[in-house]
Amino acid sequence: MAAFSRREFYEQLVQGCVVPTALQGLEQVWVLLLVCLGCRLLWRMGLPPAIKHLLTVAGGFFCLHHFFGLQMVWVVLLSLLCYLVLFLCRHSQQRGVLLSVTVLIYLLMGEMHMVDTVSWHKMRGAQMIVAMKAVSLGFDVDRGVVRSVPSPVEFMGYVYFVGTVIFGPWISFSSYLQAVNGRKLTFSWLRRVGRSLVLCTLCLLASTCVSPYLFPYFIPIYGDRLLRQWLRAYENTSSFHFSNYFVGFLSEVTAVLSGAGFSEDKDHVHWDLSVSRPLNVEIPRSMVDVVTSWNLPMSRWMHTYVFKNALKLGTFHAIIVTYAASALLHGLSFHLAAVLLSLGFITYVEHVWWVGGSRKSPGCSSIATEEACRDL
């Protein structure tokens, strides 16, 4: 490839990487997108709520089987186990804690190789979404945000919501109920889907076709052996980052296409779901900015259902518990756990620094301290 001229390189890149990657990406997700759109249209038909929940369960099952085949049984088993615990503890005030323990035991059993490793790793993302939804629902019922334990069909509809069952993101139970109510098909909704789809495609191409050749083909930087090693490391990191942004924007597409991811302001509906903010990650103001912008819904879930509940242990311990929970949800990997716990320590140091600075300079406390604490 070094013998190619720059023009020849770009021609080969387009023909050998850009076009095939875009087509393969579309081939992988077009069925999911079609099912999401189909559910969105069905929910506009004024069907009874129970039928809507059953339809989203059917759509979720179909998509799980399409992507994972019979290995979807591990996701189904987790969802059934969670509802069993939720039902048996329906008169308790500790449903969130009990569901957290249930999910913890189930995930640990899988990570300890009691389940086929290949199958378990393949299902990890879908299991993470199910676990997050079940735990959040338990705490929301405890706090009165959700008035009562949902019926089995409501719970399964929420867990297998077609817009989030494969790629996420996490949404609350109330957001799911709003989605199945079926908002009008508007141009702003279509524009949001199109925007996220374009960004999703660009991130996929950047991860696959741009980052591996970033130096020196796109950015003409050369150097000695040590510098080349650092440049290669940056290329790998960049590829990983854009692969995460790809999944984030793809999850925006599926969620919004199926009718979720909006907020209401009086009579106006704003399709404003945001999963990742790449600029805040690549050019951050603080480490907290990096952590929260990497996956906004998951950060919100961690803050609401892990950090706040662990805050009684103290700020430092709450931060460590939060990052430990994140490590478990992402899989028990020593390298990943080390990275996440290091991030936890860094964000705590940053928090202490901001708090100390705000005490010395009260004028900066309103923004700095709040941002360092709020989104942990």
mmCIF file of C-alpha atoms in Angstrom:
data_model
loop_
_atom_site.group_PDB
_atom_site.id
_atom_site.type_symbol
_atom_site.label_atom_id
_atom_site.label_comp_id
_atom_site.label_asym_id
_atom_site.label_seq_id
_atom_site.Cartn_x
_atom_site.Cartn_y
_atom_site.Cartn_z
ATOM 1 C CA MET A 1 0.000 0.000 0.000
ATOM 2 C CA ALA A 2 2.994 2.279 0.558
ATOM 3 C CA ALA A 3 3.689 2.146 -3.186
ATOM 4 C CA PHE A 4 0.298 3.678 -3.989
ATOM 5 C CA SER A 5 -0.018 7.324 -4.835
ATOM 6 C CA ARG A 6 -2.470 9.257 -2.698
ATOM 7 C CA ARG A 7 -5.072 9.271 -5.465
ATOM 8 C CA GLU A 8 -4.729 5.529 -6.039
ATOM 9 C CA PHE A 9 -5.026 4.944 -2.320
ATOM 10 C CA TYR A 10 -8.294 6.880 -2.107
ATOM 11 C CA GLU A 11 -9.706 5.040 -5.110
ATOM 12 C CA GLN A 12 -8.814 1.674 -3.600
ATOM 13 C CA LEU A 13 -10.222 2.765 -0.248
ATOM 14 C CA VAL A 14 -13.587 3.729 -1.731
ATOM 15 C CA GLN A 15 -13.899 0.610 -3.862
ATOM 16 C CA GLY A 16 -12.436 -1.864 -1.397
ATOM 17 C CA CYS A 17 -13.651 -0.529 1.945
ATOM 18 C CA VAL A 18 -16.159 2.334 1.925
ATOM 19 C CA VAL A 19 -18.741 0.843 -0.434
ATOM 20 C CA PRO A 20 -18.532 -2.770 0.865
ATOM 21 C CA THR A 21 -18.639 -1.628 4.504
ATOM 22 C CA ALA A 22 -21.694 0.563 3.948
ATOM 23 C CA LEU A 23 -23.504 -2.223 2.104
ATOM 24 C CA GLN A 24 -22.629 -4.835 4.724
ATOM 25 C CA GLY A 25 -23.778 -2.520 7.490
ATOM 26 C CA LEU A 26 -27.120 -1.975 5.773
ATOM 27 C CA GLU A 27 -27.463 -5.706 5.166
ATOM 28 C CA GLN A 28 -26.992 -6.386 8.873
ATOM 29 C CA VAL A 29 -29.575 -3.923 10.195
ATOM 30 C CA TRP A 30 -32.251 -3.453 7.528
ATOM 31 C CA VAL A 31 -34.493 -6.133 9.042
ATOM 32 C CA LEU A 32 -34.298 -4.487 12.473
ATOM 33 C CA LEU A 33 -35.069 -1.072 10.982
ATOM 34 C CA LEU A 34 -38.038 -2.492 9.091
ATOM 35 C CA VAL A 35 -39.455 -4.126 12.228
ATOM 36 C CA CYS A 36 -39.017 -0.872 14.183
ATOM 37 C CA LEU A 37 -40.876 1.066 11.507
ATOM 38 C CA GLY A 38 -43.591 -1.598 11.345
ATOM 39 C CA CYS A 39 -44.195 -1.387 15.092
ATOM 40 C CA ARG A 40 -44.269 2.400 14.895
ATOM 41 C CA LEU A 41 -47.014 2.254 12.265
ATOM 42 C CA LEU A 42 -49.001 -0.387 14.147
ATOM 43 C CA TRP A 43 -49.005 1.697 17.321
ATOM 44 C CA ARG A 44 -50.673 4.515 15.388
ATOM 45 C CA MET A 45 -53.664 2.284 14.614
ATOM 46 C CA GLY A 46 -55.361 2.695 17.991
ATOM 47 C CA LEU A 47 -54.948 -0.914 19.094
ATOM 48 C CA PRO A 48 -55.677 -1.945 22.708
ATOM 49 C CA PRO A 49 -52.656 -1.515 25.027
ATOM 50 C CA ALA A 50 -52.337 -5.265 25.641
ATOM 51 C CA ILE A 51 -52.118 -5.919 21.900
ATOM 52 C CA LYS A 52 -49.431 -3.251 21.550
ATOM 53 C CA HIS A 53 -47.371 -4.859 24.312
ATOM 54 C CA LEU A 54 -47.751 -8.278 22.702
ATOM 55 C CA LEU A 55 -46.685 -6.874 19.349
ATOM 56 C CA THR A 56 -43.530 -5.349 20.764
ATOM 57 C CA VAL A 57 -42.740 -8.639 22.533
ATOM 58 C CA ALA A 58 -43.190 -10.471 19.232
ATOM 59 C CA GLY A 59 -41.023 -7.927 17.428
ATOM 60 C CA GLY A 60 -38.344 -8.141 20.099
ATOM 61 C CA PHE A 61 -38.318 -11.940 19.982
ATOM 62 C CA PHE A 62 -38.059 -11.894 16.203
ATOM 63 C CA CYS A 63 -35.117 -9.480 16.250
ATOM 64 C CA LEU A 64 -33.336 -11.407 19.002
ATOM 65 C CA HIS A 65 -33.690 -14.612 17.012
ATOM 66 C CA HIS A 66 -32.584 -12.855 13.829
ATOM 67 C CA PHE A 67 -29.368 -11.612 15.433
ATOM 68 C CA PHE A 68 -28.578 -14.356 17.953
ATOM 69 C CA GLY A 69 -30.541 -17.457 16.999
ATOM 70 C CA LEU A 70 -31.257 -19.902 19.812
ATOM 71 C CA GLN A 71 -28.677 -18.182 22.006
ATOM 72 C CA MET A 72 -31.404 -15.651 22.780
ATOM 73 C CA VAL A 73 -32.555 -18.139 25.426
ATOM 74 C CA TRP A 74 -30.128 -16.571 27.921
ATOM 75 C CA VAL A 75 -31.783 -13.173 27.516
ATOM 76 C CA VAL A 76 -35.230 -14.736 27.859
ATOM 77 C CA LEU A 77 -34.131 -16.608 30.979
ATOM 78 C CA LEU A 78 -32.850 -13.407 32.583
ATOM 79 C CA SER A 79 -36.078 -11.535 31.831
ATOM 80 C CA LEU A 80 -38.234 -14.349 33.250
ATOM 81 C CA LEU A 81 -36.082 -14.546 36.364
ATOM 82 C CA CYS A 82 -36.330 -10.787 36.889
ATOM 83 C CA TYR A 83 -40.109 -10.741 36.595
ATOM 84 C CA LEU A 84 -40.397 -13.721 38.939
ATOM 85 C CA VAL A 85 -38.425 -11.828 41.583
ATOM 86 C CA LEU A 86 -40.428 -8.660 40.938
ATOM 87 C CA PHE A 87 -43.716 -10.543 41.299
ATOM 88 C CA LEU A 88 -42.727 -12.487 44.421
ATOM 89 C CA CYS A 89 -41.483 -9.285 46.075
ATOM 90 C CA ARG A 90 -44.410 -7.140 44.961
ATOM 91 C CA HIS A 91 -45.260 -6.252 48.582
ATOM 92 C CA SER A 92 -41.665 -5.470 49.523
ATOM 93 C CA GLN A 93 -40.100 -2.023 49.547
ATOM 94 C CA GLN A 94 -36.709 -3.359 48.445
ATOM 95 C CA ARG A 95 -37.580 -4.586 44.963
ATOM 96 C CA GLY A 96 -34.765 -2.639 43.342
ATOM 97 C CA VAL A 97 -32.157 -4.094 45.691
ATOM 98 C CA LEU A 98 -33.482 -7.642 45.294
ATOM 99 C CA LEU A 99 -33.494 -7.329 41.516
ATOM 100 C CA SER A 100 -29.949 -5.954 41.638
ATOM 101 C CA VAL A 101 -28.812 -8.983 43.638
ATOM 102 C CA THR A 102 -30.601 -11.311 41.221
ATOM 103 C CA VAL A 103 -28.953 -9.696 38.212
ATOM 104 C CA LEU A 104 -25.577 -9.728 39.979
ATOM 105 C CA ILE A 105 -25.776 -13.466 40.687
ATOM 106 C CA TYR A 106 -26.969 -14.259 37.171
ATOM 107 C CA LEU A 107 -24.215 -12.232 35.508
ATOM 108 C CA LEU A 108 -21.535 -13.657 37.791
ATOM 109 C CA MET A 109 -22.668 -17.191 36.981
ATOM 110 C CA GLY A 110 -22.366 -16.431 33.288
ATOM 111 C CA GLU A 111 -18.999 -14.723 33.647
ATOM 112 C CA MET A 112 -17.647 -17.656 35.664
ATOM 113 C CA HIS A 113 -18.070 -19.813 32.554
ATOM 114 C CA MET A 114 -21.104 -21.724 33.786
ATOM 115 C CA VAL A 115 -22.498 -20.830 30.362
ATOM 116 C CA ASP A 116 -20.724 -21.341 27.039
ATOM 117 C CA THR A 117 -18.269 -18.445 26.779
ATOM 118 C CA VAL A 118 -18.874 -17.689 23.107
ATOM 119 C CA SER A 119 -22.653 -17.626 23.533
ATOM 120 C CA TRP A 120 -22.424 -15.535 26.686
ATOM 121 C CA HIS A 121 -20.184 -12.897 25.152
ATOM 122 C CA LYS A 122 -22.369 -12.697 22.068
ATOM 123 C CA MET A 123 -25.429 -11.966 24.190
ATOM 124 C CA ARG A 124 -23.734 -9.550 26.585
ATOM 125 C CA GLY A 125 -25.126 -6.340 25.088
ATOM 126 C CA ALA A 126 -28.726 -7.544 25.052
ATOM 127 C CA GLN A 127 -28.369 -8.933 28.578
ATOM 128 C CA MET A 128 -27.030 -5.592 29.759
ATOM 129 C CA ILE A 129 -30.121 -3.795 28.462
ATOM 130 C CA VAL A 130 -32.470 -6.324 30.097
ATOM 131 C CA ALA A 131 -30.606 -6.065 33.409
ATOM 132 C CA MET A 132 -30.644 -2.262 33.377
ATOM 133 C CA LYS A 133 -34.352 -2.129 32.558
ATOM 134 C CA ALA A 134 -35.301 -4.628 35.265
ATOM 135 C CA VAL A 135 -33.249 -2.913 37.981
ATOM 136 C CA SER A 136 -34.486 0.560 37.055
ATOM 137 C CA LEU A 137 -38.090 -0.639 37.070
ATOM 138 C CA GLY A 138 -37.643 -2.160 40.525
ATOM 139 C CA PHE A 139 -36.289 1.073 41.986
ATOM 140 C CA ASP A 140 -38.932 3.155 40.190
ATOM 141 C CA VAL A 141 -41.692 1.043 41.742
ATOM 142 C CA ASP A 142 -40.051 1.422 45.166
ATOM 143 C CA ARG A 143 -39.865 5.195 44.755
ATOM 144 C CA GLY A 144 -43.411 5.536 43.446
ATOM 145 C CA VAL A 145 -42.328 6.722 40.005
ATOM 146 C CA VAL A 146 -44.174 3.672 38.661
ATOM 147 C CA ARG A 147 -47.375 3.239 40.654
ATOM 148 C CA SER A 148 -47.533 -0.554 40.737
ATOM 149 C CA VAL A 149 -45.783 -3.663 39.519
ATOM 150 C CA PRO A 150 -46.491 -3.947 35.776
ATOM 151 C CA SER A 151 -48.393 -6.901 34.398
ATOM 152 C CA PRO A 152 -46.353 -9.659 32.732
ATOM 153 C CA VAL A 153 -47.216 -8.427 29.252
ATOM 154 C CA GLU A 154 -46.258 -4.842 30.152
ATOM 155 C CA PHE A 155 -42.971 -5.965 31.686
ATOM 156 C CA MET A 156 -42.062 -8.169 28.729
ATOM 157 C CA GLY A 157 -43.078 -5.440 26.298
ATOM 158 C CA TYR A 158 -40.738 -3.041 28.083
ATOM 159 C CA VAL A 159 -37.856 -5.508 28.224
ATOM 160 C CA TYR A 160 -38.239 -6.622 24.596
ATOM 161 C CA PHE A 161 -39.069 -3.206 23.188
ATOM 162 C CA VAL A 162 -37.948 -3.602 19.603
ATOM 163 C CA GLY A 163 -36.248 -0.217 19.436
ATOM 164 C CA THR A 164 -33.799 -1.010 22.235
ATOM 165 C CA VAL A 165 -33.598 -4.788 22.584
ATOM 166 C CA ILE A 166 -30.543 -5.242 20.343
ATOM 167 C CA PHE A 167 -28.371 -2.118 20.500
ATOM 168 C CA GLY A 168 -30.017 -0.204 23.328
ATOM 169 C CA PRO A 169 -30.173 2.431 24.624
ATOM 170 C CA TRP A 170 -31.698 2.085 28.053
ATOM 171 C CA ILE A 171 -35.029 3.874 28.395
ATOM 172 C CA SER A 172 -37.297 4.135 31.417
ATOM 173 C CA PHE A 173 -40.589 2.297 31.762
ATOM 174 C CA SER A 174 -42.532 5.552 31.434
ATOM 175 C CA SER A 175 -40.678 6.347 28.194
ATOM 176 C CA TYR A 176 -41.661 2.941 26.857
ATOM 177 C CA LEU A 177 -45.333 3.535 27.684
ATOM 178 C CA GLN A 178 -45.187 6.895 25.914
ATOM 179 C CA ALA A 179 -43.623 5.240 22.873
ATOM 180 C CA VAL A 180 -46.330 2.601 22.478
ATOM 181 C CA ASN A 181 -49.005 5.282 22.745
ATOM 182 C CA GLY A 182 -47.879 6.306 19.279
ATOM 183 C CA ARG A 183 -47.056 9.928 18.557
ATOM 184 C CA LYS A 184 -47.847 11.429 15.166
ATOM 185 C CA LEU A 185 -45.567 10.755 12.229
ATOM 186 C CA THR A 186 -43.969 14.140 11.660
ATOM 187 C CA PHE A 187 -41.187 15.562 9.554
ATOM 188 C CA SER A 188 -39.130 16.310 12.673
ATOM 189 C CA TRP A 189 -39.310 12.608 13.601
ATOM 190 C CA LEU A 190 -38.191 11.563 10.124
ATOM 191 C CA ARG A 191 -35.443 14.179 10.109
ATOM 192 C CA ARG A 192 -34.117 12.912 13.429
ATOM 193 C CA VAL A 193 -34.032 9.345 12.133
ATOM 194 C CA GLY A 194 -32.247 10.463 8.970
ATOM 195 C CA ARG A 195 -29.703 12.536 10.886
ATOM 196 C CA SER A 196 -28.816 9.695 13.232
ATOM 197 C CA LEU A 197 -28.632 7.251 10.324
ATOM 198 C CA VAL A 198 -26.181 9.477 8.440
ATOM 199 C CA LEU A 199 -24.010 9.961 11.535
ATOM 200 C CA CYS A 200 -24.162 6.236 12.226
ATOM 201 C CA THR A 201 -22.912 5.451 8.713
ATOM 202 C CA LEU A 202 -20.145 8.045 8.901
ATOM 203 C CA CYS A 203 -18.916 6.650 12.216
ATOM 204 C CA LEU A 204 -18.914 3.115 10.819
ATOM 205 C CA LEU A 205 -16.849 4.227 7.833
ATOM 206 C CA ALA A 206 -14.514 6.245 10.047
ATOM 207 C CA SER A 207 -13.938 3.268 12.327
ATOM 208 C CA THR A 208 -13.378 0.772 9.518
ATOM 209 C CA CYS A 209 -11.927 2.733 6.616
ATOM 210 C CA VAL A 210 -10.366 5.907 8.010
ATOM 211 C CA SER A 211 -8.881 5.251 11.451
ATOM 212 C CA PRO A 212 -6.662 2.292 10.410
ATOM 213 C CA TYR A 213 -5.006 4.501 7.764
ATOM 214 C CA LEU A 214 -5.080 7.793 9.637
ATOM 215 C CA PHE A 215 -1.295 8.203 9.584
ATOM 216 C CA PRO A 216 0.208 9.069 7.181
ATOM 217 C CA TYR A 217 -2.442 8.774 4.435
ATOM 218 C CA PHE A 218 -5.024 11.164 5.879
ATOM 219 C CA ILE A 219 -2.734 13.106 8.209
ATOM 220 C CA PRO A 220 0.806 13.259 6.776
ATOM 221 C CA ILE A 221 2.763 12.815 9.993
ATOM 222 C CA TYR A 222 5.926 10.734 9.963
ATOM 223 C CA GLY A 223 8.462 9.996 12.648
ATOM 224 C CA ASP A 224 10.831 7.555 14.233
ATOM 225 C CA ARG A 225 9.894 4.140 15.590
ATOM 226 C CA LEU A 226 8.645 5.423 18.946
ATOM 227 C CA LEU A 227 6.433 8.060 17.362
ATOM 228 C CA ARG A 228 5.016 5.517 14.923
ATOM 229 C CA GLN A 229 4.063 3.292 17.853
ATOM 230 C CA TRP A 230 2.155 6.160 19.451
ATOM 231 C CA LEU A 231 0.480 6.999 16.159
ATOM 232 C CA ARG A 232 -0.542 3.361 15.716
ATOM 233 C CA ALA A 233 -1.962 3.327 19.242
ATOM 234 C CA TYR A 234 -3.950 6.465 18.452
ATOM 235 C CA GLU A 235 -5.298 4.844 15.283
ATOM 236 C CA ASN A 236 -6.514 1.837 17.282
ATOM 237 C CA THR A 237 -8.061 4.083 19.911
ATOM 238 C CA SER A 238 -9.758 6.204 17.272
ATOM 239 C CA SER A 239 -11.183 3.116 15.594
ATOM 240 C CA PHE A 240 -12.568 1.896 18.920
ATOM 241 C CA HIS A 241 -14.087 5.294 19.689
ATOM 242 C CA PHE A 242 -15.862 5.532 16.358
ATOM 243 C CA SER A 243 -17.163 1.981 16.673
ATOM 244 C CA ASN A 244 -18.796 3.053 19.943
ATOM 245 C CA TYR A 245 -20.242 6.161 18.301
ATOM 246 C CA PHE A 246 -21.562 3.943 15.510
ATOM 247 C CA VAL A 247 -23.473 1.782 17.986
ATOM 248 C CA GLY A 248 -24.674 4.886 19.817
ATOM 249 C CA PHE A 249 -26.092 6.560 16.722
ATOM 250 C CA LEU A 250 -27.520 3.251 15.499
ATOM 251 C CA SER A 251 -29.354 2.863 18.805
ATOM 252 C CA GLU A 252 -30.722 6.376 18.303
ATOM 253 C CA VAL A 253 -32.029 5.305 14.897
ATOM 254 C CA THR A 254 -33.780 2.180 16.184
ATOM 255 C CA ALA A 255 -35.218 3.867 19.275
ATOM 256 C CA VAL A 256 -36.548 6.946 17.476
ATOM 257 C CA LEU A 257 -37.741 4.931 14.477
ATOM 258 C CA SER A 258 -39.850 2.804 16.826
ATOM 259 C CA GLY A 259 -41.332 5.859 18.547
ATOM 260 C CA ALA A 260 -39.151 6.413 21.634
ATOM 261 C CA GLY A 261 -36.684 9.151 22.482
ATOM 262 C CA PHE A 262 -38.755 12.326 22.655
ATOM 263 C CA SER A 263 -39.660 15.000 25.154
ATOM 264 C CA GLU A 264 -42.792 17.098 25.320
ATOM 265 C CA ASP A 265 -43.000 20.839 25.817
ATOM 266 C CA LYS A 266 -46.657 21.821 26.075
ATOM 267 C CA ASP A 267 -48.078 20.729 22.715
ATOM 268 C CA HIS A 268 -44.715 20.286 21.009
ATOM 269 C CA VAL A 269 -42.878 16.974 20.707
ATOM 270 C CA HIS A 270 -39.099 17.177 20.451
ATOM 271 C CA TRP A 271 -37.258 14.113 19.151
ATOM 272 C CA ASP A 272 -34.116 14.806 21.128
ATOM 273 C CA LEU A 273 -32.709 11.426 22.130
ATOM 274 C CA SER A 274 -28.922 11.620 22.387
ATOM 275 C CA VAL A 275 -26.796 8.571 23.180
ATOM 276 C CA SER A 276 -23.241 9.763 22.537
ATOM 277 C CA ARG A 277 -21.572 13.146 22.181
ATOM 278 C CA PRO A 278 -18.340 12.492 20.284
ATOM 279 C CA LEU A 279 -16.997 16.038 20.529
ATOM 280 C CA ASN A 280 -17.275 16.003 24.315
ATOM 281 C CA VAL A 281 -15.282 12.773 24.391
ATOM 282 C CA GLU A 282 -12.584 13.802 21.936
ATOM 283 C CA ILE A 283 -12.272 17.384 23.241
ATOM 284 C CA PRO A 284 -13.410 17.109 26.876
ATOM 285 C CA ARG A 285 -13.531 19.782 29.528
ATOM 286 C CA SER A 286 -13.118 17.204 32.273
ATOM 287 C CA MET A 287 -12.887 13.461 32.810
ATOM 288 C CA VAL A 288 -16.510 13.467 33.956
ATOM 289 C CA ASP A 289 -17.408 14.908 30.559
ATOM 290 C CA VAL A 290 -15.707 11.955 28.864
ATOM 291 C CA VAL A 291 -17.434 9.363 31.026
ATOM 292 C CA THR A 292 -20.930 10.793 30.725
ATOM 293 C CA SER A 293 -20.756 11.660 27.018
ATOM 294 C CA TRP A 294 -19.546 8.171 26.094
ATOM 295 C CA ASN A 295 -23.057 6.807 26.679
ATOM 296 C CA LEU A 296 -25.537 9.318 28.069
ATOM 297 C CA PRO A 297 -28.447 6.954 28.879
ATOM 298 C CA MET A 298 -26.166 4.511 30.667
ATOM 299 C CA SER A 299 -24.516 7.342 32.570
ATOM 300 C CA ARG A 300 -27.959 8.545 33.615
ATOM 301 C CA TRP A 301 -28.879 5.021 34.710
ATOM 302 C CA MET A 302 -25.663 4.648 36.712
ATOM 303 C CA HIS A 303 -26.185 7.990 38.396
ATOM 304 C CA THR A 304 -29.855 7.403 39.250
ATOM 305 C CA TYR A 305 -29.884 3.757 40.282
ATOM 306 C CA VAL A 306 -26.329 2.998 41.447
ATOM 307 C CA PHE A 307 -24.548 6.171 42.520
ATOM 308 C CA LYS A 308 -27.470 7.695 44.414
ATOM 309 C CA ASN A 309 -28.216 4.448 46.243
ATOM 310 C CA ALA A 310 -24.549 3.976 47.154
ATOM 311 C CA LEU A 311 -24.042 7.594 48.204
ATOM 312 C CA LYS A 312 -24.843 6.687 51.810
ATOM 313 C CA LEU A 313 -21.465 4.898 51.846
ATOM 314 C CA GLY A 314 -19.672 8.148 51.047
ATOM 315 C CA THR A 315 -18.750 9.828 47.786
ATOM 316 C CA PHE A 316 -15.563 7.851 47.158
ATOM 317 C CA HIS A 317 -17.182 4.482 47.838
ATOM 318 C CA ALA A 318 -20.230 5.431 45.770
ATOM 319 C CA ILE A 319 -18.008 6.266 42.794
ATOM 320 C CA ILE A 320 -16.092 2.985 43.106
ATOM 321 C CA VAL A 321 -19.337 0.986 43.414
ATOM 322 C CA THR A 322 -20.696 2.755 40.327
ATOM 323 C CA TYR A 323 -17.677 1.921 38.197
ATOM 324 C CA ALA A 324 -17.587 -1.631 39.564
ATOM 325 C CA ALA A 325 -21.217 -2.063 38.490
ATOM 326 C CA SER A 326 -20.315 -0.735 35.051
ATOM 327 C CA ALA A 327 -17.434 -3.210 34.822
ATOM 328 C CA LEU A 328 -19.744 -6.097 35.712
ATOM 329 C CA LEU A 329 -22.365 -5.081 33.159
ATOM 330 C CA HIS A 330 -19.700 -4.841 30.464
ATOM 331 C CA GLY A 331 -18.166 -8.196 31.407
ATOM 332 C CA LEU A 332 -15.621 -9.287 33.982
ATOM 333 C CA SER A 333 -12.440 -8.359 32.156
ATOM 334 C CA PHE A 334 -9.357 -7.446 34.155
ATOM 335 C CA HIS A 335 -8.262 -4.819 31.637
ATOM 336 C CA LEU A 336 -11.720 -3.254 31.407
ATOM 337 C CA ALA A 337 -12.178 -3.305 35.174
ATOM 338 C CA ALA A 338 -8.769 -1.687 35.636
ATOM 339 C CA VAL A 339 -9.640 1.062 33.158
ATOM 340 C CA LEU A 340 -13.053 1.729 34.708
ATOM 341 C CA LEU A 341 -11.775 1.744 38.284
ATOM 342 C CA SER A 342 -8.956 4.057 37.220
ATOM 343 C CA LEU A 343 -11.565 6.364 35.723
ATOM 344 C CA GLY A 344 -13.460 6.179 39.000
ATOM 345 C CA PHE A 345 -10.387 7.224 40.956
ATOM 346 C CA ILE A 346 -9.615 10.046 38.512
ATOM 347 C CA THR A 347 -13.164 11.398 38.614
ATOM 348 C CA TYR A 348 -13.094 11.313 42.416
ATOM 349 C CA VAL A 349 -9.818 13.259 42.468
ATOM 350 C CA GLU A 350 -11.335 15.692 39.988
ATOM 351 C CA HIS A 351 -14.414 16.032 42.195
ATOM 352 C CA VAL A 352 -12.286 16.742 45.274
ATOM 353 C CA TRP A 353 -10.241 19.263 43.323
ATOM 354 C CA TRP A 354 -13.362 21.078 42.125
ATOM 355 C CA VAL A 355 -14.843 21.098 45.619
ATOM 356 C CA GLY A 356 -11.605 22.459 47.073
ATOM 357 C CA GLY A 357 -11.403 25.090 44.362
ATOM 358 C CA SER A 358 -15.005 26.132 44.869
ATOM 359 C CA ARG A 359 -14.409 26.668 48.583
ATOM 360 C CA LYS A 360 -11.471 28.940 47.846
ATOM 361 C CA SER A 361 -13.318 30.688 45.005
ATOM 362 C CA PRO A 362 -17.062 30.625 45.742
ATOM 363 C CA GLY A 363 -17.837 32.179 42.384
ATOM 364 C CA CYS A 364 -16.886 28.988 40.522
ATOM 365 C CA SER A 365 -18.828 26.556 42.685
ATOM 366 C CA SER A 366 -22.142 26.759 40.859
ATOM 367 C CA ILE A 367 -20.862 25.192 37.648
ATOM 368 C CA ALA A 368 -17.691 23.302 38.437
ATOM 369 C CA THR A 369 -18.814 21.404 41.502
ATOM 370 C CA GLU A 370 -22.218 20.585 40.070
ATOM 371 C CA GLU A 371 -20.756 19.116 36.892
ATOM 372 C CA ALA A 372 -18.194 17.105 38.841
ATOM 373 C CA CYS A 373 -20.857 15.550 41.081
ATOM 374 C CA ARG A 374 -24.089 15.466 39.140
ATOM 375 C CA ASP A 375 -23.205 13.121 36.290
ATOM 376 C CA LEU A 376 -20.986 10.597 38.044
#
